[in-house]
Amino acid sequence: MVLAPIVAGLVLGCTGPCWQKAHRQVMATDVTWELLSSALDEEGRLTAGACETLCSSSSSLDVEEVHGCVLEDSPVERPTTADTSIPGDTTDTAPPPPRVYFEVTCDVTGTTICKGRHHASIAARHSPVSPDPLARYLAAGWLAEATSVQAFLALAVELERFGAPAELVSRAREAAVDEVVHARLMSALAPTAALGTATYRPTPARDLLAFATENAIEGCVRETFAAVVAAHQSTAATPAYADTFAVIAEDEIRHADLAWAIDAWALSRLEPADRARVESARQAAVEELYAGIEEPAKGTGEVGLPSASEMRRLHDGLVARLWSVAAA
């Protein structure tokens, strides 16, 4: 997959976030017993504070408000790793035991994250607070780039764990270096007082299906769209911002290409039923992205964000030239 020609065809003249509506939704999150037990009260119940702790962390949603949560009855076992055996290696190595997780269903309001690269090791992002919409936008862009460093480092760790080709591992590490540069570029534009923060957790031990599903959503949909938006901004922003977005767009296009290369490799190792689950998750992310498009905030015109109608045109172009082709 080479994304650059597709982007060139769409941007006629993210880092930058695709502008999305905050919406209420129900999401499921897996938690370990260690985390769950620390959140329960003395009678073993989930309090409002516990729901806030367990549901505020999401790799795909910037959670603004937690309305409540429910602990499902039965824990589930998940493999700690997928098969990472090397072809031709006859060493008899016992697989690690599965890990027990508890599913918590969360009722939350938040904004779908479609900026930077996200990963399950990013526990939560605490968005910047500022009355100035441009300052908020630039600070959010910095936070997206800064957390993407961790996302790509963790991605490289998991690719190695799953026995992925060395080239993919190397490209993930190179992308982390790119994100350091992006974060520095955005920090030079964003007011220091407005910058947000993030919290992290260890790289999760999960199976290839979960890894591939996250990559399909975060990389093949959200990161791909963010690369197109950044390319648009490189031609539409004022001179004070255009050069920064040009640098970021060029790198983000390579990162999106990496996501699609990972997708092809991971799908080749999954069973047909699991491949269908990954493809279904990717399609759902495409539809969710479209449903959430709205006009950029007033006061952010200098950064050249597409209008809602332009966003829809870019989205439709990716559907026609990329996403529908991948689903065929």
Coordinates of C-alpha atoms in Angstrom, one line a residue:
M1 CA 0.0 0.0 0.0
V2 CA 1.4 3.4 -1.0
L3 CA -0.8 6.1 0.4
A4 CA 1.0 9.2 -1.1
P5 CA -0.6 9.1 -4.6
I6 CA -4.1 8.7 -3.0
V7 CA -3.5 11.7 -0.7
A8 CA -2.2 13.8 -3.6
G9 CA -5.4 13.0 -5.5
L10 CA -7.6 13.9 -2.6
V11 CA -5.8 17.1 -1.5
L12 CA -6.3 19.5 -4.4
G13 CA -5.3 22.7 -3.3
C14 CA -2.2 14.7 12.0
T15 CA -1.4 15.2 13.2
G16 CA -4.2 17.6 13.0
P17 CA -7.3 16.2 14.7
C18 CA -10.3 15.4 12.6
W19 CA -13.0 17.5 14.2
Q20 CA -15.5 15.2 15.9
K21 CA -18.6 15.6 18.0
A22 CA -18.6 14.5 21.7
H23 CA -21.2 11.7 21.9
R24 CA -22.5 9.3 24.5
Q25 CA -21.8 5.7 24.0
V26 CA -21.4 2.4 25.8
M27 CA -18.0 0.7 25.6
A28 CA -16.5 -2.4 27.1
T29 CA -13.0 -2.4 28.7
D30 CA -11.0 -5.3 30.0
V31 CA -9.3 -4.9 33.4
T32 CA -7.0 -7.1 35.4
W33 CA -7.9 -8.3 38.8
E34 CA -5.2 -6.2 40.3
L35 CA -6.7 -3.0 38.9
L36 CA -10.3 -4.1 39.6
S37 CA -9.6 -5.1 43.2
S38 CA -8.0 -1.7 43.9
A39 CA -11.2 0.0 42.6
L40 CA -13.8 -1.9 44.5
D41 CA -15.2 -0.7 47.8
E42 CA -15.2 -2.8 51.0
E43 CA -18.4 -4.5 49.9
G44 CA -17.0 -5.4 46.5
R45 CA -19.0 -2.8 44.6
L46 CA -18.1 -0.4 41.9
T47 CA -18.5 3.1 43.2
A48 CA -18.8 6.2 41.1
G49 CA -15.1 6.9 41.7
A50 CA -14.2 3.4 40.6
C51 CA -16.1 3.8 37.4
E52 CA -14.3 7.1 36.8
T53 CA -10.9 5.3 37.3
L54 CA -11.8 2.3 35.1
C55 CA -13.6 4.0 32.3
S56 CA -11.6 7.2 31.8
S57 CA -8.9 5.2 30.0
S58 CA -9.5 4.5 26.4
S59 CA -7.2 4.2 23.4
S60 CA -10.0 5.3 21.0
L61 CA -12.1 7.8 23.0
D62 CA -11.2 11.0 24.7
V63 CA -13.6 10.5 27.7
E64 CA -15.2 13.7 28.9
E65 CA -17.7 12.3 31.4
V66 CA -18.3 8.9 33.0
H67 CA -22.0 8.3 33.7
G68 CA -21.7 4.8 35.2
C69 CA -20.4 1.3 34.7
V70 CA -21.3 -2.3 35.3
L71 CA -19.1 -5.3 36.1
E72 CA -20.0 -8.3 33.9
D73 CA -20.5 -11.6 35.8
S74 CA -17.9 -13.9 34.3
P75 CA -14.2 -13.2 33.9
V76 CA -12.6 -14.2 30.6
E77 CA -9.2 -15.8 29.9
R78 CA -7.1 -14.3 27.1
P79 CA -3.8 -15.6 25.7
T80 CA -0.8 -13.5 26.9
T81 CA 0.8 -13.7 23.4
A82 CA 0.0 -15.1 20.0
D83 CA 2.1 -17.8 18.4
T84 CA 5.6 -16.3 17.9
S85 CA 7.4 -19.5 16.9
I86 CA 10.1 -19.2 14.3
P87 CA 9.6 -21.4 11.2
G88 CA 11.9 -24.4 11.4
D89 CA 12.5 -24.0 15.2
T90 CA 11.8 -27.4 16.8
T91 CA 12.4 -26.2 20.4
D92 CA 9.6 -27.4 22.6
T93 CA 8.6 -24.3 24.5
A94 CA 5.4 -24.2 26.5
P95 CA 3.2 -21.2 25.8
P96 CA 2.7 -18.8 28.7
P97 CA -0.6 -19.3 30.7
P98 CA -3.5 -17.2 29.7
R99 CA -4.4 -14.1 31.8
V100 CA -7.7 -13.5 33.5
Y101 CA -9.5 -10.3 32.7
F102 CA -12.8 -8.8 33.9
E103 CA -15.0 -6.9 31.6
V104 CA -16.5 -3.6 32.7
T105 CA -19.2 -2.0 30.6
C106 CA -18.8 1.8 30.7
D107 CA -21.4 4.5 29.9
V108 CA -19.4 7.5 28.8
T109 CA -19.5 10.7 26.8
G110 CA -16.4 11.5 24.8
T111 CA -14.9 12.4 21.5
T112 CA -13.5 9.8 19.1
I113 CA -9.7 10.1 19.0
C114 CA -8.5 10.6 15.4
K115 CA -5.2 12.3 15.9
G116 CA -1.7 10.9 16.4
R117 CA -1.2 7.2 16.8
H118 CA -2.9 5.6 19.8
H119 CA -2.1 2.3 21.5
A120 CA -3.5 0.4 24.5
S121 CA -0.4 1.3 26.5
I122 CA -1.7 4.9 26.6
A123 CA -3.9 4.8 29.6
A124 CA -5.4 8.3 29.4
R125 CA -4.9 11.6 27.8
H126 CA -5.9 14.7 29.8
S127 CA -6.9 17.3 27.3
P128 CA -5.6 20.9 27.6
V129 CA -7.9 23.5 29.1
S130 CA -7.8 27.0 27.5
P131 CA -10.5 29.6 26.6
D132 CA -8.7 30.2 23.3
P133 CA -9.8 27.6 20.7
L134 CA -6.6 28.0 18.7
A135 CA -4.5 27.4 21.8
R136 CA -6.6 24.3 22.6
Y137 CA -6.1 23.0 19.1
L138 CA -2.4 23.4 19.0
A139 CA -2.0 22.0 22.5
A140 CA -4.1 19.0 21.6
G141 CA -1.9 18.5 18.5
W142 CA 1.2 18.6 20.7
L143 CA -0.3 16.0 23.1
A144 CA -1.3 13.8 20.2
E145 CA 2.3 13.8 18.8
A146 CA 3.9 13.4 22.2
T147 CA 1.8 10.3 23.1
S148 CA 2.4 8.9 19.6
V149 CA 6.0 8.4 20.6
Q150 CA 5.0 5.9 23.2
A151 CA 2.4 4.4 20.8
F152 CA 5.0 3.5 18.2
L153 CA 7.6 2.3 20.7
A154 CA 5.0 -0.1 22.2
L155 CA 3.9 -1.1 18.6
A156 CA 7.5 -2.1 17.9
V157 CA 7.6 -4.2 21.1
E158 CA 4.4 -6.0 20.2
L159 CA 5.6 -6.6 16.6
E160 CA 8.7 -8.3 17.9
R161 CA 6.6 -10.3 20.3
F162 CA 4.4 -11.6 17.5
G163 CA 7.4 -12.4 15.3
A164 CA 6.7 -9.8 12.7
P165 CA 9.3 -9.1 9.9
A166 CA 12.2 -7.0 11.1
E167 CA 11.4 -4.3 8.6
L168 CA 8.0 -3.6 10.3
V169 CA 9.7 -3.4 13.7
S170 CA 12.3 -1.0 12.3
R171 CA 9.7 1.2 10.7
A172 CA 7.7 1.4 13.9
R173 CA 10.8 2.6 15.8
E174 CA 11.6 5.1 13.0
A175 CA 8.1 6.4 13.3
A176 CA 8.6 7.0 17.1
V177 CA 11.6 9.2 16.2
D178 CA 9.4 11.1 13.7
E179 CA 6.9 11.7 16.4
V180 CA 9.6 13.2 18.7
V181 CA 10.2 15.8 15.9
H182 CA 6.5 16.4 15.5
A183 CA 6.0 17.0 19.2
R184 CA 8.9 19.5 19.2
L185 CA 7.4 21.3 16.2
M186 CA 4.0 21.5 17.8
S187 CA 5.4 22.6 21.2
A188 CA 7.0 25.6 19.4
L189 CA 3.5 26.6 18.3
A190 CA 1.4 25.8 21.3
P191 CA 1.2 28.0 24.5
T192 CA 3.1 26.1 27.2
A193 CA 0.4 26.9 29.8
A194 CA -2.2 25.1 27.7
L195 CA -0.4 21.8 27.3
G196 CA -2.2 18.7 28.6
T197 CA -0.7 15.5 30.1
A198 CA -1.0 11.8 29.6
T199 CA -0.6 8.7 31.7
Y200 CA 0.8 5.3 30.5
R201 CA 0.7 1.7 31.4
P202 CA 2.9 -1.3 30.5
T203 CA 2.5 -2.6 27.0
P204 CA -0.3 -5.1 27.2
A205 CA 0.0 -8.9 26.7
R206 CA -2.7 -9.6 24.2
D207 CA -3.4 -11.8 21.3
L208 CA -2.9 -11.1 17.6
L209 CA -6.6 -10.5 17.0
A210 CA -6.7 -7.7 19.5
F211 CA -3.5 -6.2 18.2
A212 CA -4.7 -6.3 14.6
T213 CA -8.1 -4.8 15.5
E214 CA -6.5 -1.9 17.2
N215 CA -4.2 -1.3 14.2
A216 CA -7.1 -1.5 11.8
I217 CA -9.0 1.2 13.7
E218 CA -6.2 3.4 14.8
G219 CA -3.8 3.1 11.9
C220 CA -5.8 2.1 8.8
V221 CA -8.7 4.5 9.6
R222 CA -7.9 7.3 12.0
E223 CA -4.2 7.8 11.4
T224 CA -4.8 7.5 7.6
F225 CA -7.5 10.1 7.8
A226 CA -5.4 12.4 10.0
A227 CA -2.6 12.1 7.4
V228 CA -4.9 13.4 4.7
V229 CA -6.1 16.2 7.0
A230 CA -2.5 17.2 7.7
A231 CA -1.8 17.3 4.0
H232 CA -4.8 19.5 3.4
Q233 CA -3.5 21.8 6.2
S234 CA -0.1 22.0 4.6
T235 CA -1.7 23.8 1.6
A236 CA -4.5 25.7 3.5
A237 CA -2.9 27.0 6.7
T238 CA -1.3 30.4 7.0
P239 CA 2.5 30.6 6.5
A240 CA 3.1 30.5 10.2
Y241 CA 1.7 26.9 10.3
A242 CA 1.9 25.5 6.8
D243 CA 5.6 24.4 6.9
T244 CA 5.0 22.5 10.2
F245 CA 2.0 20.7 8.7
A246 CA 3.9 19.9 5.5
V247 CA 6.6 18.1 7.6
I248 CA 4.1 16.3 9.7
A249 CA 1.9 15.2 6.7
E250 CA 4.8 13.7 4.8
D251 CA 5.7 11.6 7.9
E252 CA 2.2 10.7 8.8
I253 CA 1.6 9.3 5.3
R254 CA 4.5 6.9 5.8
H255 CA 3.1 6.0 9.2
A256 CA -0.3 5.2 7.6
D257 CA 1.5 3.1 5.0
L258 CA 3.1 1.2 7.9
A259 CA -0.3 0.6 9.4
W260 CA -1.5 -0.9 6.2
A261 CA 1.6 -3.1 5.9
I262 CA 1.0 -4.3 9.5
D263 CA -2.6 -5.0 8.6
A264 CA -1.6 -7.1 5.6
W265 CA 0.9 -9.1 7.7
A266 CA -1.4 -9.6 10.6
L267 CA -4.4 -10.7 8.5
S268 CA -2.2 -13.3 6.8
R269 CA -1.7 -15.0 10.1
L270 CA -5.3 -14.9 11.4
E271 CA -8.0 -17.5 10.7
P272 CA -10.8 -16.4 8.3
A273 CA -13.3 -15.7 11.1
D274 CA -10.8 -13.4 12.9
R275 CA -9.9 -11.7 9.7
A276 CA -13.6 -10.9 9.2
R277 CA -13.7 -9.5 12.7
V278 CA -10.8 -7.1 12.0
E279 CA -12.3 -6.0 8.7
S280 CA -15.7 -5.4 10.4
A281 CA -14.1 -3.3 13.1
R282 CA -12.3 -1.2 10.4
Q283 CA -15.5 -0.6 8.5
A284 CA -17.3 0.4 11.7
A285 CA -14.5 2.9 12.4
V286 CA -14.9 4.3 8.9
E287 CA -18.6 4.8 9.5
E288 CA -18.1 6.3 13.0
L289 CA -15.6 8.7 11.6
Y290 CA -18.1 10.1 9.0
A291 CA -20.9 10.4 11.6
G292 CA -18.7 12.5 13.9
I293 CA -17.6 15.1 11.4
E294 CA -18.5 18.7 12.2
E295 CA -17.3 22.2 11.5
P296 CA -13.9 23.2 13.1
A297 CA -14.2 25.5 16.1
K298 CA -14.3 29.2 15.4
G299 CA -11.0 30.9 15.8
T300 CA -8.9 28.0 14.3
G301 CA -8.9 29.2 10.7
E302 CA -5.2 29.9 10.7
V303 CA -4.3 26.2 10.9
G304 CA -6.2 25.4 7.7
L305 CA -8.6 22.7 8.9
P306 CA -11.0 21.5 6.3
S307 CA -14.7 22.5 6.6
A308 CA -17.2 19.8 7.4
S309 CA -18.1 19.5 3.7
E310 CA -14.4 19.3 2.8
M311 CA -14.0 16.6 5.5
R312 CA -16.8 14.6 4.0
R313 CA -15.2 14.9 0.5
L314 CA -11.9 13.7 1.8
H315 CA -13.7 10.9 3.7
D316 CA -15.6 9.8 0.6
G317 CA -12.4 9.9 -1.4
L318 CA -10.7 7.5 1.0
V319 CA -13.8 5.2 0.9
A320 CA -13.7 5.1 -2.9
R321 CA -9.9 4.7 -3.3
L322 CA -8.8 2.8 -0.2
W323 CA -11.3 1.6 2.4
S324 CA -13.8 0.0 0.1
V325 CA -11.0 -1.6 -1.9
A326 CA -9.5 -3.0 1.3
A327 CA -13.0 -4.4 2.3
A328 CA -13.5 -6.1 -1.1

